[in-house]
Coordinates of N, CA and C in Angstrom, one line a residue:
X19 N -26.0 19.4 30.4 CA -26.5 18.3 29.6 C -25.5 17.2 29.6
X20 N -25.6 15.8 29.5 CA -25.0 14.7 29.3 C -24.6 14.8 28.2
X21 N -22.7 14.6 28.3 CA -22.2 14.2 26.6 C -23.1 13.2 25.6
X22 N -22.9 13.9 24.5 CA -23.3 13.2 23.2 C -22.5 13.3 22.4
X23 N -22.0 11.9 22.1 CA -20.9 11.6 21.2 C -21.3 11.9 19.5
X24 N -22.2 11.8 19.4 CA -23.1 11.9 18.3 C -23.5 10.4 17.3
X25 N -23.5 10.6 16.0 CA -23.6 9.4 15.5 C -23.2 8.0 15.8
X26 N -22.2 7.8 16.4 CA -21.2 6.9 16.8 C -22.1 6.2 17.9
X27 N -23.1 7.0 18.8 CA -23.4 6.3 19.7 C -24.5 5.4 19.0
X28 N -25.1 5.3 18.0 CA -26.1 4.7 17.4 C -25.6 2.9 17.3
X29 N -24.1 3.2 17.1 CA -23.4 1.6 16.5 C -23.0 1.1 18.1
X30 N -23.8 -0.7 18.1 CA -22.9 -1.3 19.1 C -21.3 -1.1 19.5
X31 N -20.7 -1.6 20.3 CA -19.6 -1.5 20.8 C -18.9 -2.9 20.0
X32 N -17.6 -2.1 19.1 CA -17.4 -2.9 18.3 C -17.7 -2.9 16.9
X33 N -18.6 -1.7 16.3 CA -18.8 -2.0 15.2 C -18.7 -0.8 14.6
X34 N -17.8 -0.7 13.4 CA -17.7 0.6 12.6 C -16.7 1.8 13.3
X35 N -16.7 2.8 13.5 CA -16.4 3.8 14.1 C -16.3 3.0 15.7
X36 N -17.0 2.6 16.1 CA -17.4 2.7 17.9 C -16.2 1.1 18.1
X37 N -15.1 1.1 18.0 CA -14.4 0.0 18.2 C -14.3 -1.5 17.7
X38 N -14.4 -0.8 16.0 CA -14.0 -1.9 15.4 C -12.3 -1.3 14.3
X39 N -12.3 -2.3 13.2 CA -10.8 -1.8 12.8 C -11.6 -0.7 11.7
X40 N -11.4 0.2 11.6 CA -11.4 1.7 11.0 C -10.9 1.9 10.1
X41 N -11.0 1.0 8.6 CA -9.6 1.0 7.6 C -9.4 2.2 7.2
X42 N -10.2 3.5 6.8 CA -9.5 4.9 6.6 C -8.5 4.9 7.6
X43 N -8.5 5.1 8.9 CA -7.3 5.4 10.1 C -6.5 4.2 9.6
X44 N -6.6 2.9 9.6 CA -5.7 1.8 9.4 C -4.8 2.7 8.3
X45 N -5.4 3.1 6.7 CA -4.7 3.2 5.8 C -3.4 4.5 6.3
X46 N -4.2 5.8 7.2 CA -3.2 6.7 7.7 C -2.2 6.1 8.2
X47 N -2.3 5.5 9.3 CA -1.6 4.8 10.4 C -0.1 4.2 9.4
X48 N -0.6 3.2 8.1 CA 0.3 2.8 7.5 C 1.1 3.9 6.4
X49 N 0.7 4.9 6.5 CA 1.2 5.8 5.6 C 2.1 6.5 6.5
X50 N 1.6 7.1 7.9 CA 2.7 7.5 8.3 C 3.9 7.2 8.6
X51 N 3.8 5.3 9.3 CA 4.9 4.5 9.3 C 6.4 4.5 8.1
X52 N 5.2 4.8 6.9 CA 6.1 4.7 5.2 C 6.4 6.4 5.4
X53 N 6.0 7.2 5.5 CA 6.7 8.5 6.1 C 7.8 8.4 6.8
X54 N 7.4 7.4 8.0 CA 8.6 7.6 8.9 C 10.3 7.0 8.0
X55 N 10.0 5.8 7.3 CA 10.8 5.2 6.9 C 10.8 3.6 7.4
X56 N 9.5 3.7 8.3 CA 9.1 2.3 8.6 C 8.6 1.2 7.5
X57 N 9.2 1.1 6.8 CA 8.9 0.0 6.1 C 8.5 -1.3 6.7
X58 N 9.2 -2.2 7.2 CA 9.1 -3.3 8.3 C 7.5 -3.4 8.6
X59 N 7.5 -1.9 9.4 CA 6.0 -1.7 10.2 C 4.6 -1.4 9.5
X60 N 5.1 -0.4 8.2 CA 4.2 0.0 7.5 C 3.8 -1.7 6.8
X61 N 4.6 -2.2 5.8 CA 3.6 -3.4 5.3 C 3.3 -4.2 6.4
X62 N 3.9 -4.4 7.5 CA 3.1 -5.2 8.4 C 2.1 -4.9 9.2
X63 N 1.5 -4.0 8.7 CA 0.3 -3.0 9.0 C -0.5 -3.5 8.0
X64 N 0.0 -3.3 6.4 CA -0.7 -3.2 5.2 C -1.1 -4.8 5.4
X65 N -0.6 -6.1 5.6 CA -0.4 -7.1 5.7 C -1.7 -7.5 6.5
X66 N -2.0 -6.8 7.3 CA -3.3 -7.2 8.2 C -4.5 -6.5 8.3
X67 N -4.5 -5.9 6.7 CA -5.8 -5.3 6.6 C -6.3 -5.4 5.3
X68 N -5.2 -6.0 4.6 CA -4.9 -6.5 3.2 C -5.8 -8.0 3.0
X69 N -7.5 -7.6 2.1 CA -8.4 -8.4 2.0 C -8.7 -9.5 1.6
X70 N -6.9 -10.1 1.1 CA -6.5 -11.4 0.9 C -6.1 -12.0 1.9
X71 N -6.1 -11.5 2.5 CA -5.4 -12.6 3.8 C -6.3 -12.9 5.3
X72 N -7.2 -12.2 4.5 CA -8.7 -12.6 5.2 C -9.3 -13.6 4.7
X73 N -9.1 -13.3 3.5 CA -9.8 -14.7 2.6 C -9.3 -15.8 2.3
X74 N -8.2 -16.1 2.6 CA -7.4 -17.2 1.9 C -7.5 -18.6 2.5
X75 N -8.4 -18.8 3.2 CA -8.9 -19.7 3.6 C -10.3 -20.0 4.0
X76 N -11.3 -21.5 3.5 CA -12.4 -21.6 3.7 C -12.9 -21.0 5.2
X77 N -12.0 -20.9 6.0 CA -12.3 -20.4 7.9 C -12.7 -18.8 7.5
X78 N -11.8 -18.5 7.2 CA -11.4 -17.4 7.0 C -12.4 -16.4 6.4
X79 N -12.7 -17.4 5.2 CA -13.6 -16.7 4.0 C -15.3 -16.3 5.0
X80 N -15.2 -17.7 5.7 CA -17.0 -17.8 6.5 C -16.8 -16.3 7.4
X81 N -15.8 -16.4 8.1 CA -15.5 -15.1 9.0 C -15.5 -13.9 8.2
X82 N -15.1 -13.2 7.5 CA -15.0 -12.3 7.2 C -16.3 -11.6 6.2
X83 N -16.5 -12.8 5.4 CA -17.7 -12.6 5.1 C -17.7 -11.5 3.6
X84 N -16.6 -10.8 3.2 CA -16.6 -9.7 2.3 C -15.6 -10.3 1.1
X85 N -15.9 -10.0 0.2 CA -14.7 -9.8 -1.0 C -13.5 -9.8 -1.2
X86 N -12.5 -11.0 -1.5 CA -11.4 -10.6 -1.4 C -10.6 -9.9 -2.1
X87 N -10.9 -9.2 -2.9 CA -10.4 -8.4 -3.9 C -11.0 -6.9 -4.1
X88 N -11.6 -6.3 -2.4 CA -12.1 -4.9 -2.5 C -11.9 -4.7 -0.8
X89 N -11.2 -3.2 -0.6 CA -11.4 -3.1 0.8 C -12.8 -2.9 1.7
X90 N -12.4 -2.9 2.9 CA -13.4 -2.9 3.8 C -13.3 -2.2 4.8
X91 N -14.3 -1.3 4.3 CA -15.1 0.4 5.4 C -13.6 0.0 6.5
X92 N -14.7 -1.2 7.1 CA -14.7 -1.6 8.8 C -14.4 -3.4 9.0
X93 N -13.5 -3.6 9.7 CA -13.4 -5.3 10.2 C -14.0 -5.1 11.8
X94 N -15.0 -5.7 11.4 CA -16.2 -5.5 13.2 C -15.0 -6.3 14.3
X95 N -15.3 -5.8 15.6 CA -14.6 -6.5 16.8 C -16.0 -7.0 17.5
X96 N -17.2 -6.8 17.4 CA -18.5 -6.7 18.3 C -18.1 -8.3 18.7
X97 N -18.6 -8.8 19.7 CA -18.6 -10.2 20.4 C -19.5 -11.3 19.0
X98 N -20.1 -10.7 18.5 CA -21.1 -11.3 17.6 C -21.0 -12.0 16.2
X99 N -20.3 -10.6 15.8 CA -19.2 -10.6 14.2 C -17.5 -10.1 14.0
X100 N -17.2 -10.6 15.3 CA -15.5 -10.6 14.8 C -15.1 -10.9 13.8
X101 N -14.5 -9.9 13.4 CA -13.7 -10.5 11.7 C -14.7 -9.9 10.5
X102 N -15.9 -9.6 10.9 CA -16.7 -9.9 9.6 C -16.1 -8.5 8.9
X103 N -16.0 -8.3 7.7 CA -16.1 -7.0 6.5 C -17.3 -5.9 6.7
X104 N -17.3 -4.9 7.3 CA -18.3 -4.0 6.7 C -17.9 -3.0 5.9
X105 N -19.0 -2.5 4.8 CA -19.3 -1.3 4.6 C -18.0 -1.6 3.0
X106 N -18.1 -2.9 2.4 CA -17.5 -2.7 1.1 C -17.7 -2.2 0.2
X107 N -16.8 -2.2 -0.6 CA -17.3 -0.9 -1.9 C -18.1 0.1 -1.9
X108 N -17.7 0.6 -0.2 CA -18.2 1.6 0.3 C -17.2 2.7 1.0
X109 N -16.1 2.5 0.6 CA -15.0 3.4 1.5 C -13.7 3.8 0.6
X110 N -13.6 5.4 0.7 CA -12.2 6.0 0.4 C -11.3 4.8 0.3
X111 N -10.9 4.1 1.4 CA -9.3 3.5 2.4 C -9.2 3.0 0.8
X112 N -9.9 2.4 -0.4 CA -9.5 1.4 -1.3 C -8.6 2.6 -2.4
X113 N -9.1 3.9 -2.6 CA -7.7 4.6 -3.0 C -6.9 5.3 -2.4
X114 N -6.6 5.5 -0.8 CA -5.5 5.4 0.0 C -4.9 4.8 -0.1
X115 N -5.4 3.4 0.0 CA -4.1 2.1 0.1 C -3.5 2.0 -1.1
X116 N -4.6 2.1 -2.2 CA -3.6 1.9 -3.8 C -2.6 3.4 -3.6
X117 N -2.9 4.0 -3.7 CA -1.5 5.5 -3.6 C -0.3 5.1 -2.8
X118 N -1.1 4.7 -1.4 CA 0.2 4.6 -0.5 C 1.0 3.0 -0.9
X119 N 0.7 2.2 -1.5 CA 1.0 0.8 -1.9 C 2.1 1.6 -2.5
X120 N 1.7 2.2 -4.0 CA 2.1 3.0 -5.2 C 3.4 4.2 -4.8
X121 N 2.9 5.0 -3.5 CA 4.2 6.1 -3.9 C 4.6 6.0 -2.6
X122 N 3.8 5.3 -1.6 CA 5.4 5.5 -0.5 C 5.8 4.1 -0.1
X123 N 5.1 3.1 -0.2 CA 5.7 2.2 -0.3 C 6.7 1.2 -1.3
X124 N 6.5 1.3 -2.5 CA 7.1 1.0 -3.6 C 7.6 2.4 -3.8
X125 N 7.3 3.3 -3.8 CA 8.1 4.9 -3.5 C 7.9 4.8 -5.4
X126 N 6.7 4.9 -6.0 CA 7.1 5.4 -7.4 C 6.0 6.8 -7.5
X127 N 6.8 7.7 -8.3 CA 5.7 9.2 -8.2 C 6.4 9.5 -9.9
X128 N 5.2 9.7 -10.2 CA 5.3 10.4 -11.7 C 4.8 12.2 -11.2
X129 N 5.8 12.9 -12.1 CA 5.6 14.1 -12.2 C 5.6 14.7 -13.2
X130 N 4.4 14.8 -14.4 CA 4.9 14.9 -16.1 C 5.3 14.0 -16.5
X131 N 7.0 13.6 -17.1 CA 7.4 13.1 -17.6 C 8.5 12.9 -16.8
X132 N 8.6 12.9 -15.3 CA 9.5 12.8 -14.5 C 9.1 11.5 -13.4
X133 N 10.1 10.6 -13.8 CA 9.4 9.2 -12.5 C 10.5 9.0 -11.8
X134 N 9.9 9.5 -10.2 CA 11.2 9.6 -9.2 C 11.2 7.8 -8.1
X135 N 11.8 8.0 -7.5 CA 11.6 6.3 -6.8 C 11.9 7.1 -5.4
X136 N 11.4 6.6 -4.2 CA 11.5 6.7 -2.9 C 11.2 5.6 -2.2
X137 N 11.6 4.8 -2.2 CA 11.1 3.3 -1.9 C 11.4 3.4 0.2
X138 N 10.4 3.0 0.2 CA 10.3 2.0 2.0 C 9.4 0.9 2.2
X139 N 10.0 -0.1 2.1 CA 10.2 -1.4 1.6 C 10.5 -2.2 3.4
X140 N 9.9 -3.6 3.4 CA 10.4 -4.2 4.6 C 11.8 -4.8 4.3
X141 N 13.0 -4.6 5.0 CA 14.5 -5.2 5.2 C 14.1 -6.8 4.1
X142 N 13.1 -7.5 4.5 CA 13.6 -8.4 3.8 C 12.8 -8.3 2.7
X143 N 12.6 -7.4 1.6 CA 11.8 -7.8 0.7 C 13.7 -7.4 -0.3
X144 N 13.9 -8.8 -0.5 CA 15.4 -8.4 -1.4 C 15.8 -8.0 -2.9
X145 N 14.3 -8.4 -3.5 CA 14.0 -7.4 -4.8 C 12.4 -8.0 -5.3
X146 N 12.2 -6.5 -6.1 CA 10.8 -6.7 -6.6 C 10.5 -6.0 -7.7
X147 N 9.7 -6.4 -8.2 CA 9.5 -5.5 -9.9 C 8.3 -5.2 -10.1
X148 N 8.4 -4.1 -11.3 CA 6.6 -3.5 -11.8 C 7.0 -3.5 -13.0
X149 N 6.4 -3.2 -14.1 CA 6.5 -2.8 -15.6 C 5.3 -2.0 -15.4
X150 N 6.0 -0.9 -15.9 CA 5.1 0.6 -16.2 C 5.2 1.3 -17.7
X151 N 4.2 1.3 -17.9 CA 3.6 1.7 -19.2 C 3.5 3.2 -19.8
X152 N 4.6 3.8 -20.3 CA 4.1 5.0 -20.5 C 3.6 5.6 -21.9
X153 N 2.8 5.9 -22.1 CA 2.3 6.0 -23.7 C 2.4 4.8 -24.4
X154 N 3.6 4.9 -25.4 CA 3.8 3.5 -26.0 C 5.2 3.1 -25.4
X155 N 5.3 3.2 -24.6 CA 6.8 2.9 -24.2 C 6.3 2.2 -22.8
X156 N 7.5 1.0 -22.8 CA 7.4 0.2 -22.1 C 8.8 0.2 -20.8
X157 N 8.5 0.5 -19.8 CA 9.9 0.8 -18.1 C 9.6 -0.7 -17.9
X158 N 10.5 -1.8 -17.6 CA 10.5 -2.5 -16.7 C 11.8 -2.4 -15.4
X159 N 11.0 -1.8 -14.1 CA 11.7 -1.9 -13.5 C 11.6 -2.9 -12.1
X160 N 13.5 -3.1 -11.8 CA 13.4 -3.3 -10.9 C 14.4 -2.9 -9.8
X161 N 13.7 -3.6 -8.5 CA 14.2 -3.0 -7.4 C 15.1 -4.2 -7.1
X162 N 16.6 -3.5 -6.4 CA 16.9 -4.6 -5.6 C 17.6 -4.3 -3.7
X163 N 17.5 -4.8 -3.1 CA 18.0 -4.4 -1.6 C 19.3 -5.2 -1.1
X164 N 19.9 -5.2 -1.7 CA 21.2 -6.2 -1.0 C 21.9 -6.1 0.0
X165 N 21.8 -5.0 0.6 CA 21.9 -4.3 2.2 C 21.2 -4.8 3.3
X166 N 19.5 -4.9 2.7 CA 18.7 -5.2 3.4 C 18.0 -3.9 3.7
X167 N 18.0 -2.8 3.7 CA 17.4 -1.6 3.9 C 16.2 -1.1 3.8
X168 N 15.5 -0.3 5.0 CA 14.3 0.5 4.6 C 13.8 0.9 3.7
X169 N 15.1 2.0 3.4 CA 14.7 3.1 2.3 C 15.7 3.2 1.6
X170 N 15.7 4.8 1.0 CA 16.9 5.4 0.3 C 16.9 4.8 -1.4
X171 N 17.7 5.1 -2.2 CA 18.1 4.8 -3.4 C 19.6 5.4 -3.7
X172 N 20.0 4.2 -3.8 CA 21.6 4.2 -3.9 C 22.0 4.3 -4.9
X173 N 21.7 3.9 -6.1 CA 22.1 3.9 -7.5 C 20.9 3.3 -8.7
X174 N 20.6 4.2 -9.7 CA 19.6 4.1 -10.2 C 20.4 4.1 -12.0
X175 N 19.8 2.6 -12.7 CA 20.8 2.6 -13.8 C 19.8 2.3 -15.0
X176 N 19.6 2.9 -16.2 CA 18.7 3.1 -17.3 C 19.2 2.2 -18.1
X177 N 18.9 1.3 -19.0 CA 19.4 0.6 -20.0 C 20.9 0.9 -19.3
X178 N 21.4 0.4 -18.7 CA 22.7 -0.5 -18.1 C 23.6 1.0 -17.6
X179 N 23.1 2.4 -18.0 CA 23.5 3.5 -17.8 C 23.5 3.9 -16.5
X180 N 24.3 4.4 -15.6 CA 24.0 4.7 -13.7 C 23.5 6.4 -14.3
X181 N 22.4 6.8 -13.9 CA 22.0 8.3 -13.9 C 22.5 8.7 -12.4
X182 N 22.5 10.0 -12.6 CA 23.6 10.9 -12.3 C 22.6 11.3 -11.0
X183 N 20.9 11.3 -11.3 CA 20.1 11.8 -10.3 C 19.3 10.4 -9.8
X184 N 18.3 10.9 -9.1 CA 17.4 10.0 -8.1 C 16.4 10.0 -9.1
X185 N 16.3 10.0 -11.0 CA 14.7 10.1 -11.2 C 15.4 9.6 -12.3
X186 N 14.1 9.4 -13.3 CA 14.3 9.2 -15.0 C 13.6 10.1 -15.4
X187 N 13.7 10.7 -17.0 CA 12.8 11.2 -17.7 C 12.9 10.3 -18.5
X188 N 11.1 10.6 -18.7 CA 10.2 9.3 -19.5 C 10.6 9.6 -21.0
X189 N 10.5 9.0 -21.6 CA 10.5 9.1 -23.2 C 9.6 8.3 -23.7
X190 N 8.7 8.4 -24.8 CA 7.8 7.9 -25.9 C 8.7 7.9 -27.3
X191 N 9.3 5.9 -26.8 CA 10.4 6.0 -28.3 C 9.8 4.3 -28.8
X192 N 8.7 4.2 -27.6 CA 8.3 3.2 -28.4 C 8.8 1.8 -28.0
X193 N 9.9 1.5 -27.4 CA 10.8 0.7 -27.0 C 10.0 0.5 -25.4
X194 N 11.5 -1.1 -25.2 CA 11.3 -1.5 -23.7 C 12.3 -1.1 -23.5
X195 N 12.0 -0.6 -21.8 CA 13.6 0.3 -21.5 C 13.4 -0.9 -19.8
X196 N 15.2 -0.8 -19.5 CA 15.5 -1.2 -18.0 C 16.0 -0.7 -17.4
X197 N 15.1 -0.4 -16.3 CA 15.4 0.5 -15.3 C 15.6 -0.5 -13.9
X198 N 16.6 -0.3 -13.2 CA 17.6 -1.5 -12.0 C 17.7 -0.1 -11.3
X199 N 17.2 -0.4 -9.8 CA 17.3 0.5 -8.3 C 18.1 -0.2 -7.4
X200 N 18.8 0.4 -7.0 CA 19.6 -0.5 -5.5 C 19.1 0.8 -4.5
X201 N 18.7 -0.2 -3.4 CA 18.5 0.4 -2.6 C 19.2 0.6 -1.9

């Protein structure tokens, strides 16, 4: 019998699955990079699939055609609709990318009451911050890179304190606390 690729053969060339951009694989692709310790590579992966930067211009907006504030299935290659968005608010990739944004890229992981940092970060991102909310207690942290580095966490300091390990335990005291990462 003649191969049958199966569903796939249904879609033009170029569209969806059959050779267009694939944001589930896109979102792997950038997760393993942040695995690797590729920061650099990983957000400049995240950077070109990332649905603001599709839109941020009237050109831009006509081309793409989708939402700038929700991912997309599929970005078609077909000769017809390059660029355009398919299959919004229709695809996993939108909580892949928030996780991987969340814990390997900004490297934050709650465990209980345990928030560790693993940051892989691009060389030039030289500091950046979140405020995280835990019960009634308020983390502002931030990161800084003055090396320039991927990854790693070099020294991690609580209300002006250097802790001894790579994590904090959270407390509910009601307070703002500051929490400062060198990378």
């Amino acid at each position: 019998t003649k191969p049958f690729p199966g569903y796939i053969n249904g879609y033009l060339s170029g569209i969806r699955e059959n050779g267009s951009q694939y944001t589930h694989a896109a979102t792997w692709l950038i997760l393993a990079y942040a695995k690797l310790g590729n920061g650099d590579r990983a957000v400049q992966l995240l950077d070109m699939i990332n649905p603001l930067n599709h839109t941020d211009t009237i050109t831009k907006m006509k081309t793409y055609q989708g939402e700038p504030y929700v991912m997309a299935g599929d970005v078609y290659f077909h000769p017809q609709h390059v660029g355009r968005a398919g299959w919004s608010w229709y695809t996993g990739s939108s909580s892949w990318i928030y996780r991987i944004i969340i814990e390997d890229i900004i490297g934050f992981t709650l465990s209980g009451n345990e928030l560790s940092f693993k940051p892989c970060v691009p060389r030039d991102w030289e500091e950046f911050s979140m405020v995280y909310r835990w019960k009634e207690t308020e983390y502002h942290i931030y990161f800084k890179n003055p090396k320039r580095l991927n990854n790693g966490v070099t020294e991690i300091k609580i209300d002006n304190v250097i802790s001894k390990v790579k994590s904090i335990v959270l407390v509910n005291d009601k307070k703002s606390h500051l929490v400062e990462i060198t990378i």
